[in-house]
Coordinates of N, CA and C in Angstrom, one line a residue:
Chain A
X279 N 45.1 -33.4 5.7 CA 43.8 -33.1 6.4 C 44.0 -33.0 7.9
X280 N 43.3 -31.8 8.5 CA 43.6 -31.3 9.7 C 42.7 -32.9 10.7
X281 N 43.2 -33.3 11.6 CA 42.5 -34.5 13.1 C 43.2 -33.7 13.9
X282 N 42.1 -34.1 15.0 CA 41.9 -34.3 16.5 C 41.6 -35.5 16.8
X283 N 42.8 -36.0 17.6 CA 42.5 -37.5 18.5 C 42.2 -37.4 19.9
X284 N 41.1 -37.8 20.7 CA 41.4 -37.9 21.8 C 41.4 -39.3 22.6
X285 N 41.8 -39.0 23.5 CA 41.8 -40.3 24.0 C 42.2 -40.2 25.6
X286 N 41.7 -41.4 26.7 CA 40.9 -41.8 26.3 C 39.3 -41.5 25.7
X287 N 38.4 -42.8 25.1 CA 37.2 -42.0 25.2 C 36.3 -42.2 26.2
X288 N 36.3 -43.0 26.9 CA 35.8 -42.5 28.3 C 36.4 -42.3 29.6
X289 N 36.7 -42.6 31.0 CA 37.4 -42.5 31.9 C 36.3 -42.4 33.4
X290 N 36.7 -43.2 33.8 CA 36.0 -43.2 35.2 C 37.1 -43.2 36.2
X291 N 36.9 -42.0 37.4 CA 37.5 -42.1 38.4 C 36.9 -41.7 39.3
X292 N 37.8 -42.2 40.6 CA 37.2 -42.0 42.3 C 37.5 -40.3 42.5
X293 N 36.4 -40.2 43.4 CA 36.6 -38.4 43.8 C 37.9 -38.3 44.4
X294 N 38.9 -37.6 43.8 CA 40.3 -37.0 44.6 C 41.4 -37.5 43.7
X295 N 40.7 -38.8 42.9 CA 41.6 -39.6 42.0 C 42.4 -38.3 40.9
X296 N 43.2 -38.1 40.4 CA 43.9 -36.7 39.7 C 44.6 -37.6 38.0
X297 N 44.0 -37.3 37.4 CA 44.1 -38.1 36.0 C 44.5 -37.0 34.7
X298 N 44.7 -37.3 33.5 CA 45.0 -36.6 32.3 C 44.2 -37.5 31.6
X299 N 43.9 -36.4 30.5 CA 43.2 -36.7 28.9 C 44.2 -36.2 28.1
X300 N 43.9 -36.9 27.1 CA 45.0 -36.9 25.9 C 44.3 -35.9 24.3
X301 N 45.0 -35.6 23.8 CA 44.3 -34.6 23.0 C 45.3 -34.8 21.7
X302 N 46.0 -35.8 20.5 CA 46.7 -35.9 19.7 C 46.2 -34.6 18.8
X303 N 47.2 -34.2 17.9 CA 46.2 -33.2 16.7 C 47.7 -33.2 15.8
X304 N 47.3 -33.2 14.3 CA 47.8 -33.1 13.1 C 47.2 -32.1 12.6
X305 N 47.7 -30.3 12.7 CA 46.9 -29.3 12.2 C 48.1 -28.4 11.6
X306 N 48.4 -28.3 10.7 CA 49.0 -27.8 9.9 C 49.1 -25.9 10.5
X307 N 50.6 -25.5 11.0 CA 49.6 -24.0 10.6 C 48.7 -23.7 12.4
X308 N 49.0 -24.5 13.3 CA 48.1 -24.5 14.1 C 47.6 -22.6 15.1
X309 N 46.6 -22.2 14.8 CA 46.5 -21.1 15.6 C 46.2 -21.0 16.6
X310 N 45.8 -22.4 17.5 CA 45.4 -22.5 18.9 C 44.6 -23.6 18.9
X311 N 45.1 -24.4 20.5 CA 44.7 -25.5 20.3 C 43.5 -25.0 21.6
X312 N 42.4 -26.0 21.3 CA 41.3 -25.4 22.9 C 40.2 -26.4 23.3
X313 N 40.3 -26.7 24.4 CA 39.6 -27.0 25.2 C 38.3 -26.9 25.5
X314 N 37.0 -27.1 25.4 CA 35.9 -27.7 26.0 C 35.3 -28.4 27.2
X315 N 34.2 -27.8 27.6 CA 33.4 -29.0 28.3 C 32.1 -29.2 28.1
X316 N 31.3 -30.6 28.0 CA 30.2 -30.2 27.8 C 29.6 -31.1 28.5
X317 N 28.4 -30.8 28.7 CA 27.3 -31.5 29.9 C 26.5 -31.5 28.9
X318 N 25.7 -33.2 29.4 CA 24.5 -33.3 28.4 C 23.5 -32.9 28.2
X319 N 23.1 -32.4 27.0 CA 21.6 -31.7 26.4 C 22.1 -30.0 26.0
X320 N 23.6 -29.9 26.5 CA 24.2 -28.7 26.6 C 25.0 -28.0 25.5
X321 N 25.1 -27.1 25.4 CA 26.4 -26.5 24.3 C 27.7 -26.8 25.0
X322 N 28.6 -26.9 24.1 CA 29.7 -27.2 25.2 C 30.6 -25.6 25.7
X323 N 31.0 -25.6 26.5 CA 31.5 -24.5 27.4 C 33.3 -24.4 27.0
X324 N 33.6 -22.8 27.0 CA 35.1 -22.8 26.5 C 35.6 -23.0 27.8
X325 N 36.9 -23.6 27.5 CA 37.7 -23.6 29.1 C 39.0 -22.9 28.9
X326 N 39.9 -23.7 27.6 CA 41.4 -23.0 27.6 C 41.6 -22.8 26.3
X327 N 41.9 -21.6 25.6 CA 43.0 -21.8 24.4 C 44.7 -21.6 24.3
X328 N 45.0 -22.5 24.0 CA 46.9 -22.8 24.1 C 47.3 -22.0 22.3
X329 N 48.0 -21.4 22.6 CA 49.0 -21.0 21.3 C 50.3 -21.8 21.0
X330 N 51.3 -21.8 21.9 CA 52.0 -22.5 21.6 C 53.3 -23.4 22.1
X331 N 53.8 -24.1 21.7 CA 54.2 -25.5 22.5 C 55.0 -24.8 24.1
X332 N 54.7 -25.6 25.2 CA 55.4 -25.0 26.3 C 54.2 -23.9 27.2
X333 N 53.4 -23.5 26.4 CA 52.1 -22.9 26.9 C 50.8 -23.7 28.2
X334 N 50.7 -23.1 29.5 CA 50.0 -23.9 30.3 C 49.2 -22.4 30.4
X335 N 47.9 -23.6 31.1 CA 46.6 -22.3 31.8 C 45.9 -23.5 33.0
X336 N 45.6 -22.3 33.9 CA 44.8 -23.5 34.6 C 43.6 -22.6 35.2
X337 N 42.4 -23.0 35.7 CA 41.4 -23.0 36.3 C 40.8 -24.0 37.2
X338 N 40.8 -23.7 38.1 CA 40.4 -24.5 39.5 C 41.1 -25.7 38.9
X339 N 40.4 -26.9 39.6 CA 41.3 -28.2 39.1 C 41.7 -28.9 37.8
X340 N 41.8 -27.6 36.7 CA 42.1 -28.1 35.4 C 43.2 -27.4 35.2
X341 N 44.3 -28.1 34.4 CA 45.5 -27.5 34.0 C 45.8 -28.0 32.4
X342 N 45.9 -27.1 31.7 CA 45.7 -27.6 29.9 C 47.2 -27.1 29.6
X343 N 48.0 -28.2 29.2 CA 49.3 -28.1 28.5 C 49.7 -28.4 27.1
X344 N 50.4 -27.8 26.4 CA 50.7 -28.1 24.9 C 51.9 -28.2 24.5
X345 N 52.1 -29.5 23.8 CA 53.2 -30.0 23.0 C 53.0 -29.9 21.6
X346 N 54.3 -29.7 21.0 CA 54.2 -29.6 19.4 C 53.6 -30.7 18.7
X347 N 52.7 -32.0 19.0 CA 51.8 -32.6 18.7 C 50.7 -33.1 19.5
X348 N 50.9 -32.6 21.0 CA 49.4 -33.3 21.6 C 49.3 -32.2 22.7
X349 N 48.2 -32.1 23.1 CA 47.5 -31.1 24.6 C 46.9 -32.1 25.5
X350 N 47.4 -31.8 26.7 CA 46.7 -32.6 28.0 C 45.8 -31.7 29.2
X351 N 44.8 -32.2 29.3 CA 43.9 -31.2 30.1 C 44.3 -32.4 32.0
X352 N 44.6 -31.7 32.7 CA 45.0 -32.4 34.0 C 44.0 -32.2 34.8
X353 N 43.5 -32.9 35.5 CA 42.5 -32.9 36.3 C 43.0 -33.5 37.8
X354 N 43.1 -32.5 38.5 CA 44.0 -32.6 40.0 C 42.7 -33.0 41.2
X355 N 42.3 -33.4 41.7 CA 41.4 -34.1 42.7 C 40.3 -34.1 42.4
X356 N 40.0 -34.7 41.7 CA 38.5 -34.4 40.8 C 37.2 -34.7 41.5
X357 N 36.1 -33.9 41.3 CA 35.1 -33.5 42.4 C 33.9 -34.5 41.1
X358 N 32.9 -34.9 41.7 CA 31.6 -35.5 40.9 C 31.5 -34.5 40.0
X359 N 30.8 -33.3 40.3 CA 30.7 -31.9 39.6 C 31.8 -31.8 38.6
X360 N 32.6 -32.2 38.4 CA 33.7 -32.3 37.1 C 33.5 -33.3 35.9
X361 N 32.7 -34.2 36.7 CA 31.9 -35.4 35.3 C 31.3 -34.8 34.1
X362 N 31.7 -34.5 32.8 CA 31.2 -34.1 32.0 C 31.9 -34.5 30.5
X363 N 31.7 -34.6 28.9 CA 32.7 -34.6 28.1 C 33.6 -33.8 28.2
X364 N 34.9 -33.5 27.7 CA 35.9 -32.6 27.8 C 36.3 -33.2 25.6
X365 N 36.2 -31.7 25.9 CA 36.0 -31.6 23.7 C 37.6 -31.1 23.4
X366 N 38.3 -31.6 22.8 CA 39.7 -30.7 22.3 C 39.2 -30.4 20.9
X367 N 40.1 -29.0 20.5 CA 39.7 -28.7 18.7 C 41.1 -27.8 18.6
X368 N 41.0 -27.8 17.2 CA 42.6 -27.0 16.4 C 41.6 -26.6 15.3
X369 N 42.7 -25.6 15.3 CA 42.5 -24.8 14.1 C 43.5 -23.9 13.5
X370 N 43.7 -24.1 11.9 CA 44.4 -23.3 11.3 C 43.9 -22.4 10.8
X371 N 44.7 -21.3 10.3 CA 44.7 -20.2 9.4 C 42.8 -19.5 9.8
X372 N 42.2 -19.2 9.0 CA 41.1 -19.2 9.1 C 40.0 -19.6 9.2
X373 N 40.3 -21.2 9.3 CA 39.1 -22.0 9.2 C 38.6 -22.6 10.6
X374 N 37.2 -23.5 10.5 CA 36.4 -23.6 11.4 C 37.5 -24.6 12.0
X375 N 37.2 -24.9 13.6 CA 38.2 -25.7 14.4 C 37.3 -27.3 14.1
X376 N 38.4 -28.2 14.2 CA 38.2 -29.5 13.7 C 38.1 -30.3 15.3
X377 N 37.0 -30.8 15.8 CA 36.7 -31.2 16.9 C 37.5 -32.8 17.1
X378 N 37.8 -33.0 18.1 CA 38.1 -34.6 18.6 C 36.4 -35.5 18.8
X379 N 36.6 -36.6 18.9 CA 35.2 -37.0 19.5 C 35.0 -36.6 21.1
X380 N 35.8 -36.2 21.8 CA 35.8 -36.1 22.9 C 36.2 -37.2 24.2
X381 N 36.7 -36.8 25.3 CA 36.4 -37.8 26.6 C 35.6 -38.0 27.7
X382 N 34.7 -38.6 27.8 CA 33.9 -38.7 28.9 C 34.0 -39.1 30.3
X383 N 34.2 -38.2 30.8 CA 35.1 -38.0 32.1 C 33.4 -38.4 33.1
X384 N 33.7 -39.4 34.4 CA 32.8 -39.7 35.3 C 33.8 -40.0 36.8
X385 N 33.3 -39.2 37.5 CA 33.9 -38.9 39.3 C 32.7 -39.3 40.1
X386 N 33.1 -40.8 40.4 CA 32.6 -41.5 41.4 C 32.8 -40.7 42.9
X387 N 32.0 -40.7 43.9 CA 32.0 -40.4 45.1 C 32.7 -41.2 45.8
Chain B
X138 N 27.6 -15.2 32.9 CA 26.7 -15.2 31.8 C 26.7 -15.7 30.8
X139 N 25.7 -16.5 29.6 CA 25.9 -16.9 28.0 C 26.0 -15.8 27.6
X140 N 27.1 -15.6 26.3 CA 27.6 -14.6 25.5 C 27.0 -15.3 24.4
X141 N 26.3 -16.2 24.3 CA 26.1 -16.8 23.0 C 23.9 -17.4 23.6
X142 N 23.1 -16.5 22.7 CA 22.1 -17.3 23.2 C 21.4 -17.7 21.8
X143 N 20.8 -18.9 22.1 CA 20.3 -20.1 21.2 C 18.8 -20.7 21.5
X144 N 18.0 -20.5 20.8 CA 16.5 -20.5 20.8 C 15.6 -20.9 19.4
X145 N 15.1 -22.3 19.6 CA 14.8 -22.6 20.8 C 15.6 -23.7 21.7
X146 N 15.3 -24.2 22.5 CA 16.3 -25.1 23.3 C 15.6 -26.5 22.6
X147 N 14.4 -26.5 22.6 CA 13.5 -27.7 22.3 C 12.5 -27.7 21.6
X148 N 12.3 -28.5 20.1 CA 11.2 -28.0 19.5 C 11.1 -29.7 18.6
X149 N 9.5 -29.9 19.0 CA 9.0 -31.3 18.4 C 8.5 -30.8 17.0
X150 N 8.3 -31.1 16.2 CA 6.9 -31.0 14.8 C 6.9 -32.1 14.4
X151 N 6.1 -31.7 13.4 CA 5.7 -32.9 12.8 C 6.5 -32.7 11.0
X152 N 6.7 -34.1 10.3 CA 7.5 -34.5 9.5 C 6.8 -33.8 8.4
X153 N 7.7 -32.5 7.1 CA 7.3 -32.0 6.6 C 7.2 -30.3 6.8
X154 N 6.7 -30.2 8.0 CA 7.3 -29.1 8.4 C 8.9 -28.2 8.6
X155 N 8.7 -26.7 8.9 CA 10.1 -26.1 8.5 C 10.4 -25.2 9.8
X156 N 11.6 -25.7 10.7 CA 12.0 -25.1 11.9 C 12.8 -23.9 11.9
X157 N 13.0 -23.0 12.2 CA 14.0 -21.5 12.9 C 14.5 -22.3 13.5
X158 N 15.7 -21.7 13.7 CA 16.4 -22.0 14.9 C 17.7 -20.7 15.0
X159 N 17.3 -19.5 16.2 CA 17.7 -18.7 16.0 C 19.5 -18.6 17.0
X160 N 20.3 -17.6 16.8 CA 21.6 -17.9 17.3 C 22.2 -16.3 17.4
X161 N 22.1 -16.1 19.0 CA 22.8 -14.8 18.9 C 24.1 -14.2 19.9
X162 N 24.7 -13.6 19.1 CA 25.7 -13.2 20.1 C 25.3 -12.0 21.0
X163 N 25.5 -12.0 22.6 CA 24.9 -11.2 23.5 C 25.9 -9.8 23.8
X164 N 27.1 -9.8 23.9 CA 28.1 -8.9 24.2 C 29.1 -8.6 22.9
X165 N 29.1 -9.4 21.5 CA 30.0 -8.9 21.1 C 29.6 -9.7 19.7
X166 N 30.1 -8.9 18.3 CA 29.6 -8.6 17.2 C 30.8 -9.7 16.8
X167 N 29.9 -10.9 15.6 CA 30.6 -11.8 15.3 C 30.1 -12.0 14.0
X168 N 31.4 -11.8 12.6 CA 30.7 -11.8 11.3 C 30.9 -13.4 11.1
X169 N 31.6 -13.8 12.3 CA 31.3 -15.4 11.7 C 30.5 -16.5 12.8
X170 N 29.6 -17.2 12.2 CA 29.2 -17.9 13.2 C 29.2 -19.3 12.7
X171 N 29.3 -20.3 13.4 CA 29.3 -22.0 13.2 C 27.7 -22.6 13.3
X172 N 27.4 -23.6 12.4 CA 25.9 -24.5 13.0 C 26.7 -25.5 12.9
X173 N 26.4 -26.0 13.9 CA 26.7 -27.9 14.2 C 25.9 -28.5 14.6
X174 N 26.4 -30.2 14.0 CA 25.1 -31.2 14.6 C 25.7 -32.3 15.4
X175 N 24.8 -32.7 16.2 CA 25.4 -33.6 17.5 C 24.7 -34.5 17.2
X176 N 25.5 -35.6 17.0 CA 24.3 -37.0 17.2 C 24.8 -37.7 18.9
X177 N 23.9 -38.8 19.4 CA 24.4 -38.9 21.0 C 25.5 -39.8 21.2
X178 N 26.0 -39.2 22.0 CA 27.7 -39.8 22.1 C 28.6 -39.3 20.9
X179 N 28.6 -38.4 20.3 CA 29.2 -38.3 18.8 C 29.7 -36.6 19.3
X180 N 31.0 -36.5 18.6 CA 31.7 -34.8 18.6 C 30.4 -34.0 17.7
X181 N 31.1 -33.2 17.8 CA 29.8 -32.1 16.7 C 30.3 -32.3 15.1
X182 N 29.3 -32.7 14.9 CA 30.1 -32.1 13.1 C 29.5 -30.5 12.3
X183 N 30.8 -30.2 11.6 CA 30.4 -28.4 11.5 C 29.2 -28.8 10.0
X184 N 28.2 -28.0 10.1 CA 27.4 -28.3 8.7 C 27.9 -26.9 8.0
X185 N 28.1 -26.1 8.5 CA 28.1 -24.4 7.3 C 28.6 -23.4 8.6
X186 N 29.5 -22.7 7.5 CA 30.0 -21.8 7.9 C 29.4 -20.0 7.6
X187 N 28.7 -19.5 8.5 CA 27.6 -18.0 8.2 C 28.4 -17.4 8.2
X188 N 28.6 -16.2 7.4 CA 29.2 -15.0 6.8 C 28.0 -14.1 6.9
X189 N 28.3 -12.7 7.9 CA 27.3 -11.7 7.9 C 27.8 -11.2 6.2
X190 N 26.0 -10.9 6.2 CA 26.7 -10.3 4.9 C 26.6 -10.8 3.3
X191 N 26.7 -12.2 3.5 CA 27.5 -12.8 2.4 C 26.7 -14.6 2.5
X192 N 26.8 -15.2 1.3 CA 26.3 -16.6 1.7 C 27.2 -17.6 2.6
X193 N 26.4 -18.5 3.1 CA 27.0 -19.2 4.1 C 27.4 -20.1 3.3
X194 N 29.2 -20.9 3.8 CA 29.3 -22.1 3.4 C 29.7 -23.3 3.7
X195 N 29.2 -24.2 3.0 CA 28.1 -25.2 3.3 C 29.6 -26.7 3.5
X196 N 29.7 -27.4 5.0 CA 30.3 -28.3 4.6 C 30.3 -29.2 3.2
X197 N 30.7 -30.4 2.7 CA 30.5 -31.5 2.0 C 29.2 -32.1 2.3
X198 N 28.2 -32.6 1.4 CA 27.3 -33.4 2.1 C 26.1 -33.0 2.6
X199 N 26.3 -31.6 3.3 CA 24.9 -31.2 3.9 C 24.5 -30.1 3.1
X200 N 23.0 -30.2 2.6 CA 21.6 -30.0 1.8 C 21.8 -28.2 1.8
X201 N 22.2 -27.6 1.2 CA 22.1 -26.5 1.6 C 20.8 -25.4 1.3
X202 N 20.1 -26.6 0.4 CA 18.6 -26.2 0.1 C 17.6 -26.7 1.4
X203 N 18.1 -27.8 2.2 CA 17.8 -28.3 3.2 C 17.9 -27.1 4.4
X204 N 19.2 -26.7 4.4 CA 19.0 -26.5 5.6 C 19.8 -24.7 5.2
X205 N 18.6 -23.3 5.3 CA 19.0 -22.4 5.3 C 19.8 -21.7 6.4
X206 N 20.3 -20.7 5.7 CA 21.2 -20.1 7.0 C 21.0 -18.9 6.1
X207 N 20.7 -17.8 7.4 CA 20.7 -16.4 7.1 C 21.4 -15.8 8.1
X208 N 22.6 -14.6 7.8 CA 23.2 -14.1 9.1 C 23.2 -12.8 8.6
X209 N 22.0 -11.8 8.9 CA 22.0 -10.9 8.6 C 22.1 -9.7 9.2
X210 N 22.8 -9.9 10.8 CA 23.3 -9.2 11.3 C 24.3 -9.5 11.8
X211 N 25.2 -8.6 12.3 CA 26.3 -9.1 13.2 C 26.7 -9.6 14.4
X212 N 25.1 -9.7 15.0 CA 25.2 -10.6 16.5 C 23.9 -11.7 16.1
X213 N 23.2 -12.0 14.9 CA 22.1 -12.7 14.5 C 22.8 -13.6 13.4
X214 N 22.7 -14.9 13.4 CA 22.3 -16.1 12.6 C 21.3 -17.0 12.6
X215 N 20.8 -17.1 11.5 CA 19.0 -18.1 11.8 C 19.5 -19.3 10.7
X216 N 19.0 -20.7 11.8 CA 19.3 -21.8 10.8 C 17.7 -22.3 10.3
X217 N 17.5 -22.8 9.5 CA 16.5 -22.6 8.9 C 16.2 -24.6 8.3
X218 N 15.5 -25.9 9.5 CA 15.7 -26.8 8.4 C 14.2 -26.8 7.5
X219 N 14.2 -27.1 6.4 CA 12.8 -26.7 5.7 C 12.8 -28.5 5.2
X220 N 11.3 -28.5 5.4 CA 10.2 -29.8 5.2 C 10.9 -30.7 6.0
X221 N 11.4 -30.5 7.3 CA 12.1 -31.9 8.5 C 11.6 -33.1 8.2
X222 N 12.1 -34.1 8.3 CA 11.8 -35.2 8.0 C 12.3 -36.2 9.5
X223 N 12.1 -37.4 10.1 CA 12.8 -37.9 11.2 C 14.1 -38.2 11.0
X224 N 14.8 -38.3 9.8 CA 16.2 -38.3 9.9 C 17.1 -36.8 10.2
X225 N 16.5 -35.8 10.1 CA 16.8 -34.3 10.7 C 16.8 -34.3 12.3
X226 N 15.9 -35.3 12.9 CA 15.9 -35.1 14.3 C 17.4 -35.6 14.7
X227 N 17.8 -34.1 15.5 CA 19.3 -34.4 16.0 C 19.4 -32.8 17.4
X228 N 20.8 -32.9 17.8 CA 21.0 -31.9 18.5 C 21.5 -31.0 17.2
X229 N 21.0 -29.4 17.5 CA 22.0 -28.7 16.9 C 22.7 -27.5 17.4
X230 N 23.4 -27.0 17.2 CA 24.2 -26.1 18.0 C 25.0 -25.2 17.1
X231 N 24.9 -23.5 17.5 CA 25.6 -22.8 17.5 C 26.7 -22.3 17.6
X232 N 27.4 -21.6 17.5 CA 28.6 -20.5 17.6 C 28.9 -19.8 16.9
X233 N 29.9 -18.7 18.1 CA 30.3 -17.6 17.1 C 31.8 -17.1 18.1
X234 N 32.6 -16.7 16.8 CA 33.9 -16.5 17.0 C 34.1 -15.0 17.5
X235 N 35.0 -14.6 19.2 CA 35.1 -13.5 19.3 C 36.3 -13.7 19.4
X236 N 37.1 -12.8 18.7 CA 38.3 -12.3 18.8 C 38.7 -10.9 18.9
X237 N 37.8 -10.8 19.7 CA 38.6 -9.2 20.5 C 38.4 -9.0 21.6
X238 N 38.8 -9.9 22.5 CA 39.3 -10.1 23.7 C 40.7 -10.6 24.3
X239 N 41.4 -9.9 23.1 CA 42.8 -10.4 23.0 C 43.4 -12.1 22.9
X240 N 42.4 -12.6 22.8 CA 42.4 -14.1 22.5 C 41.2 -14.5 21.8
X241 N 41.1 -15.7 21.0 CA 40.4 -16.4 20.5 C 39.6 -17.1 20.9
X242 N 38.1 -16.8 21.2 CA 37.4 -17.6 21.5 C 36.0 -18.5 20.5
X243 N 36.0 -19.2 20.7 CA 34.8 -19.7 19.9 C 33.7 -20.2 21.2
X244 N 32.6 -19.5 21.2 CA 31.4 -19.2 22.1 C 29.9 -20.4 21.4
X245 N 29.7 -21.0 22.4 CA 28.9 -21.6 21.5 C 27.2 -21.7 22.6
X246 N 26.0 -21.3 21.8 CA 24.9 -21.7 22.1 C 24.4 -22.6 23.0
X247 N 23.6 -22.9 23.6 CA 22.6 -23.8 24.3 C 22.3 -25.2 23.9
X248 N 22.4 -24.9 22.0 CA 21.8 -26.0 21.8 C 20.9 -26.3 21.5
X249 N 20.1 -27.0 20.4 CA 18.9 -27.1 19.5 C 18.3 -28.7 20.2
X250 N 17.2 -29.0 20.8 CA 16.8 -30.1 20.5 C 16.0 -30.8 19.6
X251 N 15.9 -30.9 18.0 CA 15.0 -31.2 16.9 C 14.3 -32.7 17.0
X252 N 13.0 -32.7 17.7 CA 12.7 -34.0 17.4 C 11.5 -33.8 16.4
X253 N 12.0 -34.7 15.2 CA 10.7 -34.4 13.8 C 9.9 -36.0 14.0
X254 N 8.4 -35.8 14.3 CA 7.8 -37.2 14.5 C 7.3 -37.4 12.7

């Protein structure tokens, strides 16, 4: 059976503080591993999809890397405005992507 | 812009009653779309998988007499919960898969707010 681990599940840091989230996955077959954000009351928002091991992407202060068992989303000087869950999901073959619980990222001032 | 729009954002009734909850793709034609449900603090869990075209199917577990899904177009999915009850009050949410943008994306809605008094 396909998981998504993330960890941690929540995370508090100071503004500028520059941290990683952890993203474990056991997906057989994987066609891309991907990245989320979501703000509350909200849908969650695409950020990165990774294909395969050795694969980086980045957008403003996020950088999402993939190993042949886990994806790290990097967060380089993190701004308040960055506080939000951050969702990892895999997916194989054809099927729907299998979500983590997510990390709940909070950037104190 | 949302490529994915989801309506309504927020909708109370009363227990017994039967909600729409409409789901559409804005720029690009998706024969597959996702409904998920969010409880607070909790990942999404996928309830059914919409096939334009074709019947939707239905995780383990969730009602599929409970909760219709019609995708009868290729940028339209409608979730449908019939006679809500207050254990149906939850978040629910959208998606739909584009892949022709040379990558894989999964686009997802606004977001349902279902409170059933």
């Amino acid at each position: 059976e396909d998981q998504v681990t993330q960890s941690p599940e929540a995370l508090r840091l100071q503004e500028g503080e520059s941290s990683s989230l952890n993203c474990s996955y056991t997906v057989s077959g994987l066609r891309g591993l991907f990245w989320y954000r979501q703000d509350p009351g909200k849908g969650p928002e695409f950020l990165f999809t990774l294909y395969s091991a050795g694969e980086e992407k980045e957008k403003e202060r996020l950088k999402a890397t993939l190993t042949k068992k886990e994806s790290f989303l990097h967060i380089t000087a993190p701004k308040p405005e960055d506080s939000a869950t951050y969702l990892c999901a895999g997916g194989s073959g054809n099927t729907p992507l299998v979500f983590g619980k997510g990390t709940r990222l909070s950037v104190i001032a | 812009g949302a490529v994915v729009s989801q309506h309504p954002s927020r909708v109370i009734c009363k227990s017994g009653t039967s909600v729409k909850i409409e789901c559409r793709s804005l720029d690009f034609q998706a024969t597959t779309m996702f409904w998920y449900r969010q409880f607070p603090k909790q990942s999404l869990m996928l309830m059914a998988t919409s096939n334009e075209g074709s019947k939707a199917t239905y995780e383990q577990g969730v009602e599929k007499d409970k909760f219709l899904i019609n995708h009868a177009s290729l940028t339209l999915s409608t979730l449908t919960v019939t006679s809500a009850h207050p254990e149906d009050s939850s978040f629910y949410i959208c998606s739909a898969r584009d892949t022709g943008r040379g990558e894989e994306k999964l686009f997802f809605g606004s977001g349902t707010q279902l409170s059933v008094l």
